[in-house]
PDB file of C-alpha atoms in Angstrom:
ATOM      1  CA  UNK K 212      18.056  -5.980   7.870  1.00 84.00           C
ATOM      2  CA  UNK K 213      16.164  -2.970   6.523  1.00 82.00           C
ATOM      3  CA  UNK K 214      12.650  -3.047   7.854  1.00 92.00           C
ATOM      4  CA  UNK K 215       9.581  -1.239   9.098  1.00 94.00           C
ATOM      5  CA  UNK K 216       8.317  -2.702  12.359  1.00 96.00           C
ATOM      6  CA  UNK K 217       4.799  -2.279  13.656  1.00 96.00           C
ATOM      7  CA  UNK K 218       3.490  -3.298  17.045  1.00 97.00           C
ATOM      8  CA  UNK K 219       1.260  -4.887  17.951  1.00 97.00           C
ATOM      9  CA  UNK K 220       0.340  -7.109  15.008  1.00 95.00           C
ATOM     10  CA  UNK K 221      -3.117  -7.804  16.429  1.00 96.00           C
ATOM     11  CA  UNK K 222      -5.148  -5.744  18.860  1.00 97.00           C
ATOM     12  CA  UNK K 223      -8.682  -6.031  20.186  1.00 97.00           C
ATOM     13  CA  UNK K 224      -9.919  -3.122  22.249  1.00 96.00           C
ATOM     14  CA  UNK K 225     -13.119  -1.542  23.486  1.00 97.00           C
ATOM     15  CA  UNK K 226     -14.741   1.644  22.317  1.00 97.00           C
ATOM     16  CA  UNK K 227     -13.212   4.736  23.866  1.00 97.00           C
ATOM     17  CA  UNK K 228     -10.067   3.173  25.277  1.00 97.00           C
ATOM     18  CA  UNK K 229      -7.042   5.083  24.041  1.00 97.00           C
ATOM     19  CA  UNK K 230      -4.454   3.068  22.150  1.00 97.00           C
ATOM     20  CA  UNK K 231      -1.178   3.569  20.309  1.00 98.00           C
ATOM     21  CA  UNK K 232       0.212   1.559  17.430  1.00 98.00           C
ATOM     22  CA  UNK K 233       3.938   1.955  17.124  1.00 98.00           C
ATOM     23  CA  UNK K 234       5.948   2.120  13.915  1.00 98.00           C
ATOM     24  CA  UNK K 235       9.708   2.128  13.697  1.00 98.00           C
ATOM     25  CA  UNK K 236      12.084   2.065  10.716  1.00 97.00           C
ATOM     26  CA  UNK K 237      15.824   1.473  10.650  1.00 96.00           C
ATOM     27  CA  UNK K 238      16.612   2.979   7.255  1.00 93.00           C
ATOM     28  CA  UNK K 239      16.984   6.632   8.290  1.00 93.00           C
ATOM     29  CA  UNK K 240      14.018   7.536   6.085  1.00 91.00           C
ATOM     30  CA  UNK K 241      12.590  11.031   6.227  1.00 90.00           C
ATOM     31  CA  UNK K 242       9.136  10.103   4.955  1.00 90.00           C
ATOM     32  CA  UNK K 243       6.704   7.991   6.948  1.00 93.00           C
ATOM     33  CA  UNK K 244       3.034   7.361   6.473  1.00 94.00           C
ATOM     34  CA  UNK K 245       0.064   5.483   7.907  1.00 97.00           C
ATOM     35  CA  UNK K 246      -2.564   3.735   5.802  1.00 96.00           C
ATOM     36  CA  UNK K 247      -5.694   1.827   6.640  1.00 97.00           C
ATOM     37  CA  UNK K 248      -6.920  -1.040   4.487  1.00 95.00           C
ATOM     38  CA  UNK K 249     -10.604  -1.882   4.274  1.00 94.00           C
ATOM     39  CA  UNK K 250     -12.355  -4.422   2.008  1.00 90.00           C
ATOM     40  CA  UNK K 251     -13.388  -2.841  -1.261  1.00 89.00           C
ATOM     41  CA  UNK K 252     -11.659   0.425  -0.435  1.00 92.00           C
ATOM     42  CA  UNK K 253      -8.000  -0.499  -0.825  1.00 92.00           C
ATOM     43  CA  UNK K 254      -5.412   1.439   1.165  1.00 93.00           C
ATOM     44  CA  UNK K 255      -6.179   4.993   2.200  1.00 94.00           C
ATOM     45  CA  UNK K 256      -3.663   7.374   3.678  1.00 93.00           C
ATOM     46  CA  UNK K 257      -4.340   8.574   7.224  1.00 96.00           C
ATOM     47  CA  UNK K 258      -1.362  10.818   8.011  1.00 95.00           C
ATOM     48  CA  UNK K 259       2.126  11.321   6.727  1.00 92.00           C
ATOM     49  CA  UNK K 260       5.317  12.944   7.886  1.00 92.00           C
ATOM     50  CA  UNK K 261       8.103  14.372   5.755  1.00 88.00           C
ATOM     51  CA  UNK K 262      10.543  14.742   8.622  1.00 90.00           C
ATOM     52  CA  UNK K 263      10.853  15.179  12.361  1.00 94.00           C
ATOM     53  CA  UNK K 264       8.128  17.449  13.763  1.00 94.00           C
ATOM     54  CA  UNK K 265       6.494  17.716  10.317  1.00 92.00           C
ATOM     55  CA  UNK K 266       3.181  15.905   9.923  1.00 94.00           C
ATOM     56  CA  UNK K 267       0.163  16.375   7.690  1.00 92.00           C
ATOM     57  CA  UNK K 268      -3.249  14.891   7.087  1.00 94.00           C
ATOM     58  CA  UNK K 269      -3.905  12.297   4.447  1.00 92.00           C
ATOM     59  CA  UNK K 270      -7.275  11.319   3.039  1.00 92.00           C
ATOM     60  CA  UNK K 271      -8.906   9.905   6.199  1.00 96.00           C
ATOM     61  CA  UNK K 272      -7.371  11.600   9.276  1.00 97.00           C
ATOM     62  CA  UNK K 273     -10.511  11.897  11.423  1.00 97.00           C
ATOM     63  CA  UNK K 274     -10.171  10.101  14.739  1.00 97.00           C
ATOM     64  CA  UNK K 275      -6.411   9.687  14.522  1.00 98.00           C
ATOM     65  CA  UNK K 276      -3.338  11.512  15.778  1.00 98.00           C
ATOM     66  CA  UNK K 277       0.326  11.063  15.004  1.00 98.00           C
ATOM     67  CA  UNK K 278       3.605  12.430  16.247  1.00 96.00           C
ATOM     68  CA  UNK K 279       7.144  12.481  14.863  1.00 97.00           C
ATOM     69  CA  UNK K 280       9.520  13.313  17.663  1.00 97.00           C
ATOM     70  CA  UNK K 281      12.282  11.083  16.345  1.00 96.00           C
ATOM     71  CA  UNK K 282      13.169  10.229  12.787  1.00 96.00           C
ATOM     72  CA  UNK K 283      12.776   6.481  13.219  1.00 97.00           C
ATOM     73  CA  UNK K 284       9.397   6.444  15.014  1.00 98.00           C
ATOM     74  CA  UNK K 285       5.923   7.419  13.849  1.00 98.00           C
ATOM     75  CA  UNK K 286       3.234   6.220  16.279  1.00 98.00           C
ATOM     76  CA  UNK K 287      -0.456   6.237  15.401  1.00 98.00           C
ATOM     77  CA  UNK K 288      -2.723   7.278  18.265  1.00 98.00           C
ATOM     78  CA  UNK K 289      -6.428   6.584  18.577  1.00 98.00           C
ATOM     79  CA  UNK K 290      -7.566   8.641  21.554  1.00 96.00           C
ATOM     80  CA  UNK K 291     -11.149   7.365  21.565  1.00 97.00           C
ATOM     81  CA  UNK K 292     -11.434   4.396  19.214  1.00 97.00           C
ATOM     82  CA  UNK K 293     -14.774   3.560  17.649  1.00 97.00           C
ATOM     83  CA  UNK K 294     -15.940   0.413  15.824  1.00 97.00           C
ATOM     84  CA  UNK K 295     -15.597   2.134  12.435  1.00 97.00           C
ATOM     85  CA  UNK K 296     -11.854   2.226  13.048  1.00 98.00           C
ATOM     86  CA  UNK K 297     -11.723  -1.549  12.942  1.00 98.00           C
ATOM     87  CA  UNK K 298      -9.292  -2.088  10.097  1.00 97.00           C
ATOM     88  CA  UNK K 299      -5.896  -3.306   8.963  1.00 96.00           C
ATOM     89  CA  UNK K 300      -3.274  -0.610   9.414  1.00 97.00           C
ATOM     90  CA  UNK K 301       0.021  -0.272   7.579  1.00 96.00           C
ATOM     91  CA  UNK K 302       2.966   1.949   8.298  1.00 96.00           C
ATOM     92  CA  UNK K 303       5.308   2.833   5.445  1.00 93.00           C
ATOM     93  CA  UNK K 304       8.575   4.703   5.074  1.00 92.00           C
ATOM     94  CA  UNK K 305      10.828   5.965   2.316  1.00 87.00           C
ATOM     95  CA  UNK K 306      13.628   8.349   1.538  1.00 82.00           C
ATOM     96  CA  UNK K 307      12.105  11.725   0.830  1.00 72.00           C
ATOM     97  CA  UNK K 308      13.836  12.084  -2.500  1.00 70.00           C
ATOM     98  CA  UNK K 309      12.622   8.691  -3.650  1.00 68.00           C
ATOM     99  CA  UNK K 310       9.354   8.193  -1.762  1.00 61.00           C
ATOM    100  CA  UNK K 311       7.396   8.396  -4.968  1.00 65.00           C
ATOM    101  CA  UNK K 312       9.413   5.531  -6.398  1.00 69.00           C
ATOM    102  CA  UNK K 313      10.168   3.275  -3.452  1.00 79.00           C
ATOM    103  CA  UNK K 314       8.167   2.682  -0.298  1.00 85.00           C
ATOM    104  CA  UNK K 315       8.751   0.130   2.442  1.00 89.00           C
ATOM    105  CA  UNK K 316       5.783  -1.286   4.322  1.00 91.00           C
ATOM    106  CA  UNK K 317       5.408  -2.839   7.725  1.00 93.00           C
ATOM    107  CA  UNK K 318       3.642  -6.147   8.286  1.00 92.00           C
ATOM    108  CA  UNK K 319       0.388  -4.536   9.342  1.00 94.00           C
ATOM    109  CA  UNK K 320      -1.648  -4.214  12.525  1.00 97.00           C
ATOM    110  CA  UNK K 321      -5.102  -5.714  12.602  1.00 96.00           C
ATOM    111  CA  UNK K 322      -7.236  -3.637  14.966  1.00 98.00           C
ATOM    112  CA  UNK K 323     -10.673  -4.632  16.188  1.00 98.00           C
ATOM    113  CA  UNK K 324     -12.735  -2.150  18.198  1.00 97.00           C
ATOM    114  CA  UNK K 325     -15.751  -3.647  19.968  1.00 97.00           C
TER     115      UNK K 325
ATOM    116  CA  UNK N 213      -5.093  14.613  -8.206  1.00 75.00           C
ATOM    117  CA  UNK N 214      -4.159  11.111  -9.224  1.00 83.00           C
ATOM    118  CA  UNK N 215      -6.464   8.121  -8.924  1.00 90.00           C
ATOM    119  CA  UNK N 216      -6.361   4.406  -9.651  1.00 94.00           C
ATOM    120  CA  UNK N 217      -9.139   2.104 -10.791  1.00 96.00           C
ATOM    121  CA  UNK N 218      -9.058  -1.655 -10.486  1.00 96.00           C
ATOM    122  CA  UNK N 219     -12.281  -2.757 -12.110  1.00 90.00           C
ATOM    123  CA  UNK N 220     -12.132  -6.396 -11.057  1.00 94.00           C
ATOM    124  CA  UNK N 221     -12.559  -6.954  -7.344  1.00 94.00           C
ATOM    125  CA  UNK N 222     -12.230 -10.735  -7.700  1.00 96.00           C
ATOM    126  CA  UNK N 223     -10.657 -12.866 -10.405  1.00 97.00           C
ATOM    127  CA  UNK N 224     -10.907 -16.687 -10.291  1.00 97.00           C
ATOM    128  CA  UNK N 225      -8.475 -18.530 -12.554  1.00 97.00           C
ATOM    129  CA  UNK N 226      -7.685 -22.186 -13.082  1.00 97.00           C
ATOM    130  CA  UNK N 227      -4.208 -23.309 -12.150  1.00 97.00           C
ATOM    131  CA  UNK N 228      -1.705 -23.052 -15.052  1.00 97.00           C
ATOM    132  CA  UNK N 229      -4.010 -20.705 -16.959  1.00 98.00           C
ATOM    133  CA  UNK N 230      -2.935 -17.151 -17.860  1.00 98.00           C
ATOM    134  CA  UNK N 231      -4.229 -14.164 -15.935  1.00 98.00           C
ATOM    135  CA  UNK N 232      -4.523 -10.427 -16.457  1.00 98.00           C
ATOM    136  CA  UNK N 233      -5.375  -8.019 -13.661  1.00 98.00           C
ATOM    137  CA  UNK N 234      -6.482  -4.644 -14.927  1.00 98.00           C
ATOM    138  CA  UNK N 235      -5.392  -1.246 -13.653  1.00 97.00           C
ATOM    139  CA  UNK N 236      -6.216   2.175 -15.036  1.00 97.00           C
ATOM    140  CA  UNK N 237      -4.981   5.445 -13.639  1.00 95.00           C
ATOM    141  CA  UNK N 238      -5.783   9.103 -13.923  1.00 91.00           C
ATOM    142  CA  UNK N 239      -3.255  11.910 -13.646  1.00 84.00           C
ATOM    143  CA  UNK N 240      -2.476  15.188 -15.325  1.00 80.00           C
ATOM    144  CA  UNK N 241       1.286  14.695 -15.074  1.00 81.00           C
ATOM    145  CA  UNK N 242       3.836  11.930 -15.556  1.00 82.00           C
ATOM    146  CA  UNK N 243       3.431   9.035 -13.185  1.00 85.00           C
ATOM    147  CA  UNK N 244       5.206   6.162 -11.529  1.00 89.00           C
ATOM    148  CA  UNK N 245       3.195   2.935 -11.346  1.00 92.00           C
ATOM    149  CA  UNK N 246       3.396  -0.018  -8.990  1.00 93.00           C
ATOM    150  CA  UNK N 247       1.877  -3.400  -8.328  1.00 95.00           C
ATOM    151  CA  UNK N 248       1.903  -4.704  -4.776  1.00 94.00           C
ATOM    152  CA  UNK N 249       0.888  -8.172  -3.605  1.00 94.00           C
ATOM    153  CA  UNK N 250      -0.562  -9.119  -0.253  1.00 93.00           C
ATOM    154  CA  UNK N 251      -0.526 -12.827   0.574  1.00 92.00           C
ATOM    155  CA  UNK N 252      -3.021 -14.049   3.177  1.00 88.00           C
ATOM    156  CA  UNK N 253      -2.248 -12.625   6.609  1.00 83.00           C
ATOM    157  CA  UNK N 254       0.862 -10.873   5.399  1.00 85.00           C
ATOM    158  CA  UNK N 255       1.976  -7.331   4.626  1.00 86.00           C
ATOM    159  CA  UNK N 256       2.482  -5.644   1.294  1.00 89.00           C
ATOM    160  CA  UNK N 257       5.240  -6.757  -1.035  1.00 89.00           C
ATOM    161  CA  UNK N 258       6.357  -4.864  -4.113  1.00 90.00           C
ATOM    162  CA  UNK N 259       5.772  -6.993  -7.203  1.00 94.00           C
ATOM    163  CA  UNK N 260       7.076  -4.587  -9.833  1.00 93.00           C
ATOM    164  CA  UNK N 261       7.238  -0.924 -10.725  1.00 91.00           C
ATOM    165  CA  UNK N 262       7.419   1.348 -13.736  1.00 91.00           C
ATOM    166  CA  UNK N 263       9.495   4.480 -13.355  1.00 87.00           C
ATOM    167  CA  UNK N 264      10.663   5.196 -16.896  1.00 85.00           C
ATOM    168  CA  UNK N 265      12.149   3.527 -19.963  1.00 87.00           C
ATOM    169  CA  UNK N 266      10.815   0.264 -21.345  1.00 90.00           C
ATOM    170  CA  UNK N 267       7.059   0.033 -21.031  1.00 91.00           C
ATOM    171  CA  UNK N 268       7.202  -3.706 -20.310  1.00 96.00           C
ATOM    172  CA  UNK N 269       8.234  -4.292 -16.747  1.00 95.00           C
ATOM    173  CA  UNK N 270       9.130  -7.672 -15.293  1.00 96.00           C
ATOM    174  CA  UNK N 271       8.689  -8.411 -11.629  1.00 94.00           C
ATOM    175  CA  UNK N 272       9.038 -11.218  -9.174  1.00 92.00           C
ATOM    176  CA  UNK N 273       7.331 -14.609  -9.401  1.00 93.00           C
ATOM    177  CA  UNK N 274       6.943 -14.450 -13.185  1.00 96.00           C
ATOM    178  CA  UNK N 275       4.667 -11.418 -13.270  1.00 97.00           C
ATOM    179  CA  UNK N 276       4.974  -8.606 -15.771  1.00 97.00           C
ATOM    180  CA  UNK N 277       3.082  -5.417 -16.521  1.00 97.00           C
ATOM    181  CA  UNK N 278       2.867  -3.090 -19.458  1.00 96.00           C
ATOM    182  CA  UNK N 279       2.585   0.657 -19.198  1.00 95.00           C
ATOM    183  CA  UNK N 280       0.290   2.096 -21.851  1.00 95.00           C
ATOM    184  CA  UNK N 281       0.282   5.866 -21.705  1.00 92.00           C
ATOM    185  CA  UNK N 282      -2.387   6.387 -24.373  1.00 93.00           C
ATOM    186  CA  UNK N 283      -4.812   4.094 -22.555  1.00 94.00           C
ATOM    187  CA  UNK N 284      -3.585   5.160 -19.089  1.00 94.00           C
ATOM    188  CA  UNK N 285      -3.300   1.521 -18.113  1.00 96.00           C
ATOM    189  CA  UNK N 286      -0.833  -0.692 -16.282  1.00 97.00           C
ATOM    190  CA  UNK N 287      -2.235  -4.218 -16.502  1.00 98.00           C
ATOM    191  CA  UNK N 288      -0.555  -7.085 -14.674  1.00 98.00           C
ATOM    192  CA  UNK N 289      -0.093 -10.425 -16.405  1.00 98.00           C
ATOM    193  CA  UNK N 290       1.220 -13.880 -15.766  1.00 98.00           C
ATOM    194  CA  UNK N 291       1.254 -16.627 -18.450  1.00 97.00           C
ATOM    195  CA  UNK N 292       0.662 -19.513 -16.055  1.00 97.00           C
ATOM    196  CA  UNK N 293      -0.539 -19.144 -12.480  1.00 97.00           C
ATOM    197  CA  UNK N 294       0.069 -21.384  -9.495  1.00 96.00           C
ATOM    198  CA  UNK N 295      -1.805 -22.011  -6.290  1.00 96.00           C
ATOM    199  CA  UNK N 296       0.807 -19.906  -4.502  1.00 95.00           C
ATOM    200  CA  UNK N 297      -0.306 -16.841  -6.489  1.00 97.00           C
ATOM    201  CA  UNK N 298      -3.519 -16.688  -4.482  1.00 96.00           C
ATOM    202  CA  UNK N 299      -3.396 -13.206  -2.967  1.00 96.00           C
ATOM    203  CA  UNK N 300      -4.741  -9.687  -3.198  1.00 96.00           C
ATOM    204  CA  UNK N 301      -3.084  -7.418  -5.712  1.00 97.00           C
ATOM    205  CA  UNK N 302      -2.977  -3.653  -5.485  1.00 96.00           C
ATOM    206  CA  UNK N 303      -2.113  -1.192  -8.210  1.00 96.00           C
ATOM    207  CA  UNK N 304      -0.684   2.145  -7.054  1.00 93.00           C
ATOM    208  CA  UNK N 305       0.405   5.422  -8.610  1.00 91.00           C
ATOM    209  CA  UNK N 306       2.510   8.396  -7.618  1.00 86.00           C
ATOM    210  CA  UNK N 307       3.099  11.523  -9.619  1.00 78.00           C
ATOM    211  CA  UNK N 308       6.441  12.602 -11.020  1.00 66.00           C
ATOM    212  CA  UNK N 309       6.014  16.156  -9.852  1.00 59.00           C
ATOM    213  CA  UNK N 310       7.363  16.356  -6.308  1.00 54.00           C
ATOM    214  CA  UNK N 311       4.135  14.873  -5.012  1.00 55.00           C
ATOM    215  CA  UNK N 312       4.833  12.391  -2.274  1.00 64.00           C
ATOM    216  CA  UNK N 313       1.373  10.842  -2.338  1.00 77.00           C
ATOM    217  CA  UNK N 314       1.137   7.146  -3.173  1.00 85.00           C
ATOM    218  CA  UNK N 315      -2.431   6.345  -4.180  1.00 90.00           C
ATOM    219  CA  UNK N 316      -3.755   2.794  -4.204  1.00 93.00           C
ATOM    220  CA  UNK N 317      -6.519   1.073  -6.090  1.00 95.00           C
ATOM    221  CA  UNK N 318      -9.189  -0.942  -4.301  1.00 95.00           C
ATOM    222  CA  UNK N 319      -7.451  -4.248  -4.921  1.00 95.00           C
ATOM    223  CA  UNK N 320      -8.125  -7.435  -6.900  1.00 97.00           C
ATOM    224  CA  UNK N 321      -8.411 -10.741  -5.114  1.00 96.00           C
ATOM    225  CA  UNK N 322      -6.892 -13.480  -7.272  1.00 97.00           C
ATOM    226  CA  UNK N 323      -8.153 -16.970  -6.511  1.00 96.00           C
ATOM    227  CA  UNK N 324      -6.486 -19.946  -8.157  1.00 96.00           C
ATOM    228  CA  UNK N 325      -8.723 -22.950  -8.770  1.00 95.00           C
ATOM    229  CA  UNK N 326      -6.919 -26.332  -8.677  1.00 93.00           C
TER     230      UNK N 326
END
C-alpha cells in the first residue's frame, strides 16, 4: 500500500531535549516536505527536499533541521525544542514532476513541548 | 507568490442542509486548486482537485467545487450534509509554473448540528 509513515504519532517532550520525527514513503517520490499545522494559521511549510541531498527552507524553518540521505526518508530534527514548537506536524511526498498536482500526506505527529 | 484565503474559520450547519465553504486565491500565473479534509484526530485527505478542463469538479463524499477564474475563487459545496462531514477543510493552491510550493489556507471548521 502506497503510504507516508510518520513516527511517533504523539510526543511530549521537555524544552531543550533534542528529538527527531521520522518520515518514510514507499512510493519512490523525489519530493518530500514538512508542514506544521496551528489553529488559525493552517499548514505552513517548514522544509522541503527535491531529491537526495537537496533540501531547502520553507516559510517557517527556524528551529528545525532536516536531512535527506536516502530517497525514502526525510526526518525532521528539533535540536532544542521550545514550547512555541508545540504543533501538529505533517510530512508529505510526491513525484517531482507532479508534486504540484498530487501530494500524499502522513497521518501527522502531535508534538507537545513543555 | 500565491496565497489562499478562507474567510470563514467556522461554519455551523444543520444536518441535511446545504453548505458552501469559501476559498479565494491569489496568483499571477495559472494555478492548480485543491480541497483537503481533516477528520478529528486524523491526517489530511484529498477531497477534490482542479487541474484543468471543466470548472466544476466533483470529489468524494458528495462534495463539489467550482473554479471561477474571474473571481479567483474555488468554493466547496455540498447539497445536503451529514454528521460525518464534521471536519476541518483546507483549500490549497499550487502554481502551474514549475513551482513546487503547495500553499494552504487557514482552514474552515465545519460543524454539523443534529
